[in-house]
Amino acid sequence: MVDKIRLPIYESLASSKKRMNGSFHALPIQNVGNIKNVILEEGFLSAFEKIKHLELSITGPFFDSLSDPSRVIDESSNIISDIYGSDLSLFVTCGSTIANNIVIEALCKSDDKVICQKGVHQSIHFTLKSSNIDVNFVEDILCNNESSIYRGNAEKILDELKNSEELNNPYKTLIINSQSYDGVCFDLSRFLDQVCQIATRLENIIIDEAWGAWSAFDPYMKEKSGIYNSKRLSQKYDKNFIVVHSIHKSLFSFRQASLINVYGSDHCLDKMISSHYRNHTTSPSYPILASTELAVVHAKNYGHQYTERTLFLIDKLKNFVVKNLNHFKVEELEVNSEFFVNDPTKIWITCSSPLLNGEKIREYLFNNQGVYISRYNEKSFLLNFHCGVTDELVDYLSLGLECLEKKIKANTNKMNIREGDVSSSFFILYPPGTPVLTPGQTVCKFDLDKINSSLINNISLLVVEGN
Ligand SMILES: Cc1ncc(COP(=O)(O)O)c(C=O)c1O
């Protein structure tokens, strides 16, 4: 008998693909082809379907070289830089981790004065540390206790910049994360105006906008985005702005597609090009390159249609929750600062029933509806309505929440007991069929927790009258 070959990664991914109806996390390209009501020009869809086959071993002069582009890669980065209005756009095919690495290595030296929002990605912390840079990290502020959502402390950053200018010891570089995964975005039109006016000697502003590649194409968010404001302010204030985008997180590209958009002096562009050369892999992925180009051109042409669709789907979900669910509610985030806005594509849903927590809801939705959610906490979970979220995915989610609501109702009725009550019945969890409570037993917290935590996991609770 031939042994079955074990391919654990392949098998796990293939079986997940079969079970998954979609993701409220990232990677819209998983759902390319399933999006209705966005009218695509002929050719886009077939191009999306073909790019994964472009893993070729070919370089200049037949194709081109990423490290010294002179033909099609050069032409494509010029097209992209025209779309973003940048002075330079650099492809990165090894994620925004490396993009951040490239940017910081290019611009920050060990004796530079750097101010950085503390809530930035680990790649920024690691690169600053390994470059031995003495950084003033400004702690984020909690803006929602229940869901542990933080935002940058814009007010403190502005104070620090002002003081350092007044003390004649100005900062050279500012680093921020402009759009958090949790759904809080800097309003960069307000914040950067203030930064530029206050910090006249600040030279570089690095904006990690990894989650916000979509916002440059969104009619509502565009004017708050890194792209729009870097273009608007760079020449006016003679500063270098760098915006890092993870393309795959919000547009239709393969994972690890990242772009560095630079607005600044020729000297800054040269430093960025040489750091890109030093830090990028020498084997760039061609499917990722092709998918970046396609995703950006596609977003430029269809961004506004996706915005309308997203707002429609969010409205549909919100109406469903309000009309049909008593134990779930859409949470409204308070950012409490003129420098921040809520991300209109991110929705937090909170569950008020003690029978459920974020982790159980997540498990239930994946196992029963093929709906993937990444971020959750004790009472709530986050939905990221990226452009790959389909009508059907919202329906699967709604159905899953409705089923959970029914389970809560059924079990709350059964669970008409409190800590300290004397049970008049057997409470038996099946499987395994062992009573948690017997008649005459005083109910303690341990019993209640045990019953609560089992109820939702498809374990039935049998309540048998005792005598
Ligand atoms: C703000 C931010 N920057 C950078 C990154 C790194 O991106 P990648 O995982 O593509 O390397 C992430 C990843 O989640 C991120 O959230």
Short mmCIF file of C-alpha atoms and ligand atoms in Angstrom, two decimals:
data_model
loop_
_atom_site.label_atom_id
_atom_site.label_comp_id
_atom_site.label_asym_id
_atom_site.label_seq_id
_atom_site.Cartn_x
_atom_site.Cartn_y
_atom_site.Cartn_z
CA MET A 1 0.00 0.00 0.00
CA VAL A 2 1.33 3.43 -0.89
CA ASP A 3 1.55 5.74 2.11
CA LYS A 4 -0.65 8.78 1.79
CA ILE A 5 1.60 11.78 1.30
CA ARG A 6 1.16 14.31 4.10
CA LEU A 7 0.83 17.88 2.87
CA PRO A 8 -0.31 19.56 6.06
CA ILE A 9 -0.23 23.17 4.87
CA TYR A 10 -1.89 22.43 1.56
CA GLU A 11 -4.53 20.23 3.20
CA SER A 12 -5.36 22.73 5.90
CA LEU A 13 -5.67 25.63 3.47
CA ALA A 14 -7.66 23.60 0.95
CA SER A 15 -10.14 22.48 3.60
CA SER A 16 -10.46 26.02 5.01
CA LYS A 17 -11.12 27.32 1.51
CA LYS A 18 -13.94 24.81 1.14
CA ARG A 19 -15.53 25.87 4.42
CA MET A 20 -15.05 29.61 4.15
CA ASN A 21 -17.67 31.89 2.66
CA GLY A 22 -15.51 34.95 3.22
CA SER A 23 -13.57 37.08 5.64
CA PHE A 24 -14.37 40.24 7.56
CA HIS A 25 -10.64 40.71 8.12
CA ALA A 26 -8.56 41.39 4.98
CA LEU A 27 -7.49 40.12 1.57
CA PRO A 28 -10.41 41.11 -0.67
CA ILE A 29 -8.88 39.13 -3.54
CA GLN A 30 -10.22 35.93 -1.89
CA ASN A 31 -13.62 37.00 -3.17
CA VAL A 32 -12.75 38.48 -6.51
CA GLY A 33 -15.28 37.37 -9.08
CA ASN A 34 -18.12 37.10 -6.56
CA ILE A 35 -18.78 40.80 -6.29
CA LYS A 36 -22.06 41.81 -7.83
CA ASN A 37 -23.31 45.33 -8.53
CA VAL A 38 -19.91 46.78 -9.38
CA ILE A 39 -19.68 47.11 -13.11
CA LEU A 40 -16.24 46.01 -14.25
CA GLU A 41 -14.74 46.88 -17.58
CA GLU A 42 -14.12 43.84 -19.71
CA GLY A 43 -10.69 42.39 -19.06
CA PHE A 44 -10.38 43.24 -15.36
CA LEU A 45 -11.88 40.05 -14.09
CA SER A 46 -9.96 37.82 -16.46
CA ALA A 47 -6.75 39.68 -15.57
CA PHE A 48 -7.43 39.06 -11.86
CA GLU A 49 -7.99 35.39 -12.55
CA LYS A 50 -4.77 35.02 -14.53
CA ILE A 51 -2.20 36.83 -12.40
CA LYS A 52 -1.49 33.90 -10.12
CA HIS A 53 -0.01 32.07 -13.10
CA LEU A 54 2.59 34.75 -13.78
CA GLU A 55 5.30 33.14 -11.65
CA LEU A 56 8.01 33.28 -14.32
CA SER A 57 11.77 33.24 -14.25
CA ILE A 58 12.57 36.15 -16.50
CA THR A 59 14.28 39.48 -16.06
CA GLY A 60 15.70 42.33 -18.19
CA PRO A 61 15.79 42.95 -21.10
CA PHE A 62 12.82 40.65 -21.76
CA PHE A 63 10.86 41.70 -18.67
CA ASP A 64 12.52 44.12 -16.17
CA SER A 65 14.35 44.26 -12.86
CA LEU A 66 12.77 45.61 -9.64
CA SER A 67 16.12 46.75 -8.29
CA ASP A 68 17.03 48.69 -11.44
CA PRO A 69 13.81 49.21 -13.35
CA SER A 70 14.09 50.61 -16.84
CA ARG A 71 11.21 49.07 -18.76
CA VAL A 72 7.79 47.81 -17.69
CA ILE A 73 8.31 48.07 -13.93
CA ASP A 74 9.48 51.64 -14.40
CA GLU A 75 6.50 52.38 -16.63
CA SER A 76 4.09 50.81 -14.13
CA SER A 77 5.52 52.68 -11.14
CA ASN A 78 5.12 55.91 -13.13
CA ILE A 79 1.47 55.05 -13.79
CA ILE A 80 0.98 54.37 -10.08
CA SER A 81 2.82 57.51 -9.06
CA ASP A 82 0.54 59.51 -11.42
CA ILE A 83 -2.51 57.92 -9.77
CA TYR A 84 -1.26 58.88 -6.30
CA GLY A 85 0.30 62.19 -7.36
CA SER A 86 3.56 61.09 -5.71
CA ASP A 87 7.13 61.99 -6.64
CA LEU A 88 8.06 58.30 -6.43
CA SER A 89 6.14 55.05 -5.95
CA LEU A 90 8.10 51.93 -5.06
CA PHE A 91 6.75 48.39 -5.27
CA VAL A 92 7.45 46.09 -2.34
CA THR A 93 6.59 42.41 -2.62
CA CYS A 94 7.53 41.36 0.93
CA GLY A 95 4.90 43.18 2.96
CA SER A 96 4.63 46.49 4.75
CA THR A 97 6.97 45.08 7.39
CA ILE A 98 9.81 45.43 4.87
CA ALA A 99 8.35 48.65 3.45
CA ASN A 100 8.56 50.23 6.92
CA ASN A 101 12.05 48.84 7.26
CA ILE A 102 13.08 50.45 3.97
CA VAL A 103 11.59 53.83 4.87
CA ILE A 104 13.11 54.07 8.35
CA GLU A 105 16.50 52.84 7.25
CA ALA A 106 16.46 55.47 4.50
CA LEU A 107 15.51 58.43 6.68
CA CYS A 108 16.51 57.84 10.31
CA LYS A 109 20.08 57.88 11.57
CA SER A 110 21.26 57.05 15.08
CA ASP A 111 21.74 60.65 16.23
CA ASP A 112 18.39 61.88 14.79
CA LYS A 113 15.64 63.19 17.01
CA VAL A 114 12.56 61.09 16.26
CA ILE A 115 9.04 61.30 17.68
CA CYS A 116 6.79 58.30 17.13
CA GLN A 117 3.26 57.30 18.06
CA LYS A 118 3.64 54.30 20.39
CA GLY A 119 0.78 52.38 18.73
CA VAL A 120 2.64 51.70 15.49
CA HIS A 121 3.35 48.31 13.96
CA GLN A 122 6.10 46.14 15.43
CA SER A 123 8.18 46.55 12.25
CA ILE A 124 8.64 50.23 13.09
CA HIS A 125 9.62 49.49 16.69
CA PHE A 126 12.08 46.78 15.62
CA THR A 127 13.76 48.89 12.93
CA LEU A 128 14.09 51.94 15.17
CA LYS A 129 15.59 49.75 17.88
CA SER A 130 18.05 47.96 15.63
CA SER A 131 19.16 51.29 14.15
CA ASN A 132 19.91 52.50 17.70
CA ILE A 133 17.67 55.51 17.40
CA ASP A 134 16.65 57.37 20.52
CA VAL A 135 12.92 57.79 20.05
CA ASN A 136 10.31 59.70 22.01
CA PHE A 137 7.38 57.28 21.90
CA VAL A 138 4.05 58.98 22.66
CA GLU A 139 1.56 56.59 24.32
CA ASP A 140 -1.85 56.08 22.71
CA ILE A 141 -5.09 56.96 24.53
CA LEU A 142 -7.93 54.59 25.34
CA CYS A 143 -11.06 55.80 23.59
CA ASN A 144 -13.37 52.87 24.25
CA ASN A 145 -13.07 50.94 27.45
CA GLU A 146 -15.37 48.05 26.64
CA SER A 147 -13.64 47.12 23.40
CA SER A 148 -10.14 48.31 24.39
CA ILE A 149 -9.83 50.63 21.42
CA TYR A 150 -6.98 53.12 21.39
CA ARG A 151 -6.12 56.13 19.27
CA GLY A 152 -2.93 58.13 18.85
CA ASN A 153 -2.42 61.02 21.27
CA ALA A 154 -2.38 63.72 18.59
CA GLU A 155 -2.63 66.52 21.13
CA LYS A 156 0.48 65.32 23.02
CA ILE A 157 2.45 64.86 19.78
CA LEU A 158 1.64 68.46 18.81
CA ASP A 159 2.68 69.70 22.27
CA GLU A 160 5.99 67.84 22.08
CA LEU A 161 6.69 69.21 18.60
CA LYS A 162 5.90 72.74 19.77
CA ASN A 163 8.07 72.53 22.89
CA SER A 164 11.02 71.11 21.01
CA GLU A 165 10.85 73.93 18.45
CA GLU A 166 10.66 76.53 21.21
CA LEU A 167 13.63 74.97 23.00
CA ASN A 168 15.55 75.09 19.74
CA ASN A 169 15.98 71.33 19.75
CA PRO A 170 13.57 70.32 16.96
CA TYR A 171 12.56 66.84 15.92
CA LYS A 172 13.73 65.64 12.53
CA THR A 173 11.19 62.87 11.92
CA LEU A 174 7.62 62.11 12.97
CA ILE A 175 6.14 58.60 12.58
CA ILE A 176 2.43 57.75 12.90
CA ASN A 177 -0.02 54.95 12.16
CA SER A 178 -2.75 56.89 10.40
CA GLN A 179 -5.55 54.28 10.41
CA SER A 180 -5.80 51.66 13.11
CA TYR A 181 -7.14 48.20 12.44
CA ASP A 182 -9.69 48.84 15.18
CA GLY A 183 -11.34 51.60 13.16
CA VAL A 184 -9.94 54.93 14.35
CA CYS A 185 -8.43 57.16 11.65
CA PHE A 186 -6.43 60.34 11.90
CA ASP A 187 -8.08 63.22 10.09
CA LEU A 188 -4.79 64.11 8.45
CA SER A 189 -6.11 67.31 6.89
CA ARG A 190 -6.44 68.74 10.41
CA PHE A 191 -3.52 67.02 12.09
CA LEU A 192 -0.86 67.54 9.43
CA ASP A 193 -1.80 71.19 8.93
CA GLN A 194 -1.07 71.75 12.60
CA VAL A 195 2.12 69.67 12.49
CA CYS A 196 3.48 71.65 9.55
CA GLN A 197 2.63 75.00 11.07
CA ILE A 198 4.10 74.14 14.48
CA ALA A 199 7.14 72.07 13.54
CA THR A 200 8.79 74.27 10.97
CA ARG A 201 12.09 72.40 11.18
CA LEU A 202 10.64 68.87 11.09
CA GLU A 203 12.00 67.27 7.91
CA ASN A 204 10.25 63.92 7.52
CA ILE A 205 6.75 62.65 8.19
CA ILE A 206 6.36 58.89 7.88
CA ILE A 207 2.76 57.70 7.67
CA ASP A 208 2.12 54.00 8.01
CA GLU A 209 -1.28 53.76 6.33
CA ALA A 210 -1.14 50.00 5.94
CA TRP A 211 -4.88 49.52 6.48
CA GLY A 212 -5.89 52.58 4.47
CA ALA A 213 -4.92 51.96 0.84
CA TRP A 214 -8.65 52.16 -0.03
CA SER A 215 -9.06 55.60 1.51
CA ALA A 216 -7.21 57.44 -1.26
CA PHE A 217 -10.06 56.36 -3.59
CA ASP A 218 -12.97 56.88 -1.22
CA PRO A 219 -14.94 60.10 -1.70
CA TYR A 220 -15.52 60.57 2.05
CA MET A 221 -12.11 59.53 3.40
CA LYS A 222 -9.91 60.84 0.59
CA GLU A 223 -9.38 64.29 2.09
CA LYS A 224 -8.42 62.80 5.43
CA SER A 225 -5.91 60.36 3.93
CA GLY A 226 -2.12 60.26 3.91
CA ILE A 227 -1.98 60.43 0.12
CA TYR A 228 -4.12 63.53 -0.33
CA ASN A 229 -2.44 65.48 2.45
CA SER A 230 1.12 64.49 1.63
CA LYS A 231 0.58 65.73 -1.90
CA ARG A 232 -1.04 68.92 -0.61
CA LEU A 233 1.56 69.79 2.01
CA SER A 234 4.94 68.48 0.86
CA GLN A 235 5.93 71.36 -1.41
CA LYS A 236 4.09 74.02 0.56
CA TYR A 237 6.11 73.27 3.72
CA ASP A 238 9.20 71.79 2.09
CA LYS A 239 8.93 68.48 3.98
CA ASN A 240 9.29 64.85 2.96
CA PHE A 241 6.16 62.72 3.36
CA ILE A 242 6.22 58.96 2.99
CA VAL A 243 3.03 56.89 2.91
CA VAL A 244 3.20 53.10 3.27
CA HIS A 245 0.21 51.08 2.02
CA SER A 246 -0.49 47.38 2.37
CA ILE A 247 -2.32 46.88 -0.90
CA HIS A 248 -3.55 43.37 -0.12
CA LYS A 249 -5.29 44.42 3.10
CA SER A 250 -7.94 46.53 1.39
CA LEU A 251 -7.59 46.24 -2.41
CA PHE A 252 -7.60 43.28 -4.81
CA SER A 253 -3.96 42.17 -4.68
CA PHE A 254 -2.08 39.18 -3.38
CA ARG A 255 -0.76 39.13 0.16
CA GLN A 256 2.50 41.00 0.82
CA ALA A 257 1.80 43.63 -1.82
CA SER A 258 2.94 46.94 -0.43
CA LEU A 259 3.66 50.38 -1.88
CA ILE A 260 5.87 53.19 -0.67
CA ASN A 261 4.67 56.55 -1.94
CA VAL A 262 7.17 59.36 -1.52
CA TYR A 263 6.52 63.10 -1.72
CA GLY A 264 9.68 65.10 -1.20
CA SER A 265 13.12 66.32 -2.22
CA ASP A 266 15.36 64.63 -4.78
CA HIS A 267 17.74 63.76 -1.94
CA CYS A 268 14.91 61.97 -0.10
CA LEU A 269 13.93 60.07 -3.27
CA ASP A 270 17.55 58.95 -3.77
CA LYS A 271 17.81 57.71 -0.19
CA MET A 272 14.55 55.81 -0.57
CA ILE A 273 15.66 54.16 -3.81
CA SER A 274 18.95 53.01 -2.32
CA SER A 275 17.34 51.71 0.88
CA HIS A 276 14.78 49.85 -1.26
CA TYR A 277 17.69 48.31 -3.15
CA ARG A 278 19.45 47.27 0.06
CA ASN A 279 16.46 45.88 1.96
CA HIS A 280 14.15 44.35 -0.65
CA THR A 281 14.43 40.68 -1.53
CA THR A 282 16.36 40.16 -4.76
CA SER A 283 13.65 37.70 -5.85
CA PRO A 284 10.52 39.85 -6.03
CA SER A 285 7.27 38.02 -6.67
CA TYR A 286 5.97 38.81 -10.15
CA PRO A 287 2.36 37.79 -9.40
CA ILE A 288 2.43 40.24 -6.47
CA LEU A 289 3.84 42.99 -8.69
CA ALA A 290 1.21 42.36 -11.35
CA SER A 291 -1.55 42.22 -8.76
CA THR A 292 -0.44 45.52 -7.18
CA GLU A 293 -0.60 47.26 -10.53
CA LEU A 294 -4.00 45.75 -11.27
CA ALA A 295 -5.41 46.50 -7.79
CA VAL A 296 -4.42 50.17 -7.86
CA VAL A 297 -5.69 50.79 -11.40
CA HIS A 298 -8.89 48.95 -10.50
CA ALA A 299 -9.37 51.03 -7.32
CA LYS A 300 -8.85 54.23 -9.28
CA ASN A 301 -11.60 53.22 -11.74
CA TYR A 302 -14.08 51.62 -9.34
CA GLY A 303 -13.26 52.99 -5.86
CA HIS A 304 -16.41 55.12 -5.68
CA GLN A 305 -18.64 52.16 -6.64
CA TYR A 306 -17.10 50.06 -3.87
CA THR A 307 -17.70 52.88 -1.39
CA GLU A 308 -21.41 52.97 -2.28
CA ARG A 309 -21.63 49.20 -2.03
CA THR A 310 -19.87 49.12 1.34
CA LEU A 311 -22.14 51.80 2.81
CA PHE A 312 -25.17 49.92 1.49
CA LEU A 313 -24.00 46.61 3.04
CA ILE A 314 -23.22 48.23 6.38
CA ASP A 315 -26.66 49.84 6.42
CA LYS A 316 -28.24 46.50 5.59
CA LEU A 317 -26.44 44.82 8.50
CA LYS A 318 -27.22 47.63 10.94
CA ASN A 319 -30.94 47.49 10.04
CA PHE A 320 -30.92 43.75 10.46
CA VAL A 321 -29.34 43.98 13.91
CA VAL A 322 -31.76 46.68 15.09
CA LYS A 323 -34.87 44.90 13.74
CA ASN A 324 -34.10 41.28 14.58
CA LEU A 325 -31.62 41.01 17.41
CA ASN A 326 -32.15 41.94 21.05
CA HIS A 327 -28.84 40.71 22.40
CA PHE A 328 -26.55 42.29 19.82
CA LYS A 329 -25.97 45.93 19.07
CA VAL A 330 -23.76 47.97 16.78
CA GLU A 331 -21.43 49.97 18.96
CA GLU A 332 -20.88 53.65 18.19
CA LEU A 333 -17.28 54.66 18.85
CA GLU A 334 -16.51 58.02 20.44
CA VAL A 335 -13.12 59.30 19.31
CA ASN A 336 -13.42 62.56 21.28
CA SER A 337 -10.83 64.50 19.32
CA GLU A 338 -10.94 66.92 16.42
CA PHE A 339 -7.96 65.04 14.93
CA PHE A 340 -9.71 61.68 14.51
CA VAL A 341 -12.71 60.19 12.72
CA ASN A 342 -14.34 56.78 12.81
CA ASP A 343 -13.41 54.50 9.97
CA PRO A 344 -16.69 54.15 8.05
CA THR A 345 -15.77 50.62 6.90
CA LYS A 346 -15.26 49.15 10.38
CA ILE A 347 -18.13 48.02 12.58
CA TRP A 348 -17.96 46.74 16.16
CA ILE A 349 -20.81 44.53 17.33
CA THR A 350 -21.35 43.95 21.04
CA CYS A 351 -23.25 41.07 22.60
CA SER A 352 -25.02 41.72 25.89
CA SER A 353 -25.73 38.10 26.83
CA PRO A 354 -23.53 36.52 29.52
CA LEU A 355 -23.90 33.24 27.62
CA LEU A 356 -21.55 34.40 24.86
CA ASN A 357 -18.24 36.13 24.47
CA GLY A 358 -16.29 37.35 21.44
CA GLU A 359 -14.30 34.14 21.17
CA LYS A 360 -17.39 31.91 21.14
CA ILE A 361 -19.17 34.10 18.61
CA ARG A 362 -16.11 33.96 16.36
CA GLU A 363 -15.91 30.17 16.61
CA TYR A 364 -19.61 29.76 15.99
CA LEU A 365 -19.61 32.00 12.91
CA PHE A 366 -16.64 30.21 11.38
CA ASN A 367 -17.80 26.68 12.11
CA ASN A 368 -21.44 27.19 11.17
CA GLN A 369 -21.45 29.94 8.53
CA GLY A 370 -17.91 29.93 7.10
CA VAL A 371 -17.56 33.55 8.19
CA TYR A 372 -14.07 34.54 9.31
CA ILE A 373 -13.58 37.28 11.91
CA SER A 374 -10.17 38.21 13.26
CA ARG A 375 -10.48 40.76 16.07
CA TYR A 376 -12.68 40.13 19.08
CA ASN A 377 -12.65 40.66 22.79
CA GLU A 378 -14.76 39.84 25.83
CA LYS A 379 -18.06 41.28 24.59
CA SER A 380 -17.53 42.43 21.01
CA PHE A 381 -16.10 41.62 17.62
CA LEU A 382 -14.91 43.70 14.67
CA LEU A 383 -16.17 43.56 11.09
CA ASN A 384 -13.96 45.06 8.40
CA PHE A 385 -16.08 45.81 5.34
CA HIS A 386 -13.29 45.72 2.76
CA CYS A 387 -14.14 45.66 -0.94
CA GLY A 388 -14.21 41.84 -1.06
CA VAL A 389 -17.18 41.62 1.32
CA THR A 390 -20.17 40.38 -0.68
CA ASP A 391 -23.94 40.56 -0.14
CA GLU A 392 -23.88 36.82 0.48
CA LEU A 393 -21.24 37.12 3.19
CA VAL A 394 -23.39 39.67 5.02
CA ASP A 395 -26.33 37.25 4.70
CA TYR A 396 -24.25 34.38 6.17
CA LEU A 397 -23.23 36.64 9.04
CA SER A 398 -26.82 37.77 9.67
CA LEU A 399 -28.03 34.19 9.63
CA GLY A 400 -25.32 33.18 12.10
CA LEU A 401 -26.21 36.03 14.47
CA GLU A 402 -29.90 35.15 14.22
CA CYS A 403 -29.14 31.52 15.17
CA LEU A 404 -27.05 32.69 18.12
CA GLU A 405 -29.89 34.98 19.18
CA LYS A 406 -32.28 32.01 19.17
CA LYS A 407 -29.85 29.95 21.23
CA ILE A 408 -29.52 32.77 23.74
CA LYS A 409 -33.30 33.06 24.04
CA ALA A 410 -33.84 29.32 24.43
CA ASN A 411 -31.11 28.99 27.00
CA THR A 412 -31.99 32.14 28.92
CA ASN A 413 -35.48 30.74 29.49
CA LYS A 414 -34.05 27.47 30.73
CA MET A 415 -31.56 29.34 32.82
CA ASN A 416 -34.02 30.99 35.13
CA ILE A 417 -31.74 30.44 38.10
CA ARG A 418 -29.37 32.73 39.98
CA GLU A 419 -26.41 32.26 42.27
CA GLY A 420 -27.71 31.37 45.78
CA ASP A 421 -31.02 29.81 44.52
CA VAL A 422 -31.85 26.27 45.62
CA SER A 423 -32.27 24.12 42.53
CA SER A 424 -35.51 22.18 42.26
CA SER A 425 -34.36 20.25 39.18
CA PHE A 426 -31.53 18.24 37.68
CA PHE A 427 -29.48 20.34 35.26
CA ILE A 428 -27.71 17.86 33.02
CA LEU A 429 -25.23 18.73 30.29
CA TYR A 430 -25.34 16.26 27.44
CA PRO A 431 -22.76 15.05 26.49
CA PRO A 432 -21.52 13.68 28.86
CA GLY A 433 -24.82 13.38 30.81
CA THR A 434 -23.50 14.29 34.25
CA PRO A 435 -25.70 16.55 36.39
CA VAL A 436 -24.16 19.90 37.20
CA LEU A 437 -26.99 20.64 39.63
CA THR A 438 -29.23 18.25 41.54
CA PRO A 439 -32.49 19.06 43.36
CA GLY A 440 -31.86 20.79 46.69
CA GLN A 441 -28.39 21.99 45.69
CA THR A 442 -27.55 25.66 46.28
CA VAL A 443 -26.40 27.23 43.02
CA CYS A 444 -22.87 28.63 43.12
CA LYS A 445 -20.98 30.73 40.57
CA PHE A 446 -18.90 27.74 39.47
CA ASP A 447 -22.05 25.79 38.46
CA LEU A 448 -23.50 28.77 36.64
CA ASP A 449 -20.27 29.42 34.72
CA LYS A 450 -20.05 25.75 33.78
CA ILE A 451 -23.59 25.74 32.44
CA ASN A 452 -23.17 29.11 30.68
CA SER A 453 -19.96 28.17 28.96
CA SER A 454 -21.33 24.86 27.70
CA LEU A 455 -24.67 26.07 26.46
CA ILE A 456 -23.53 27.63 23.24
CA ASN A 457 -21.09 24.90 22.26
CA ASN A 458 -23.84 22.63 20.95
CA ILE A 459 -24.01 20.83 24.26
CA SER A 460 -27.62 20.38 25.24
CA LEU A 461 -28.87 21.27 28.65
CA LEU A 462 -31.52 18.92 29.98
CA VAL A 463 -33.60 20.26 32.83
CA VAL A 464 -35.34 17.35 34.55
CA GLU A 465 -37.78 18.05 37.37
CA GLY A 466 -36.69 16.42 40.62
CA ASN A 467 -38.94 15.15 43.43
C1 LIG B 1 -0.21 49.30 10.72
C2 LIG B 1 0.54 48.15 10.10
N1 LIG B 1 1.70 48.38 9.48
C3 LIG B 1 2.41 47.40 8.90
C4 LIG B 1 1.96 46.09 8.93
C5 LIG B 1 2.78 44.99 8.31
O1 LIG B 1 2.19 44.53 7.15
P1 LIG B 1 2.59 43.11 6.52
O2 LIG B 1 1.95 42.09 7.39
O3 LIG B 1 2.06 43.19 5.14
O4 LIG B 1 4.09 43.00 6.55
C6 LIG B 1 0.74 45.79 9.56
C7 LIG B 1 0.23 44.41 9.61
O5 LIG B 1 -0.82 44.10 10.03
C8 LIG B 1 0.01 46.85 10.16
O6 LIG B 1 -1.16 46.63 10.79
#
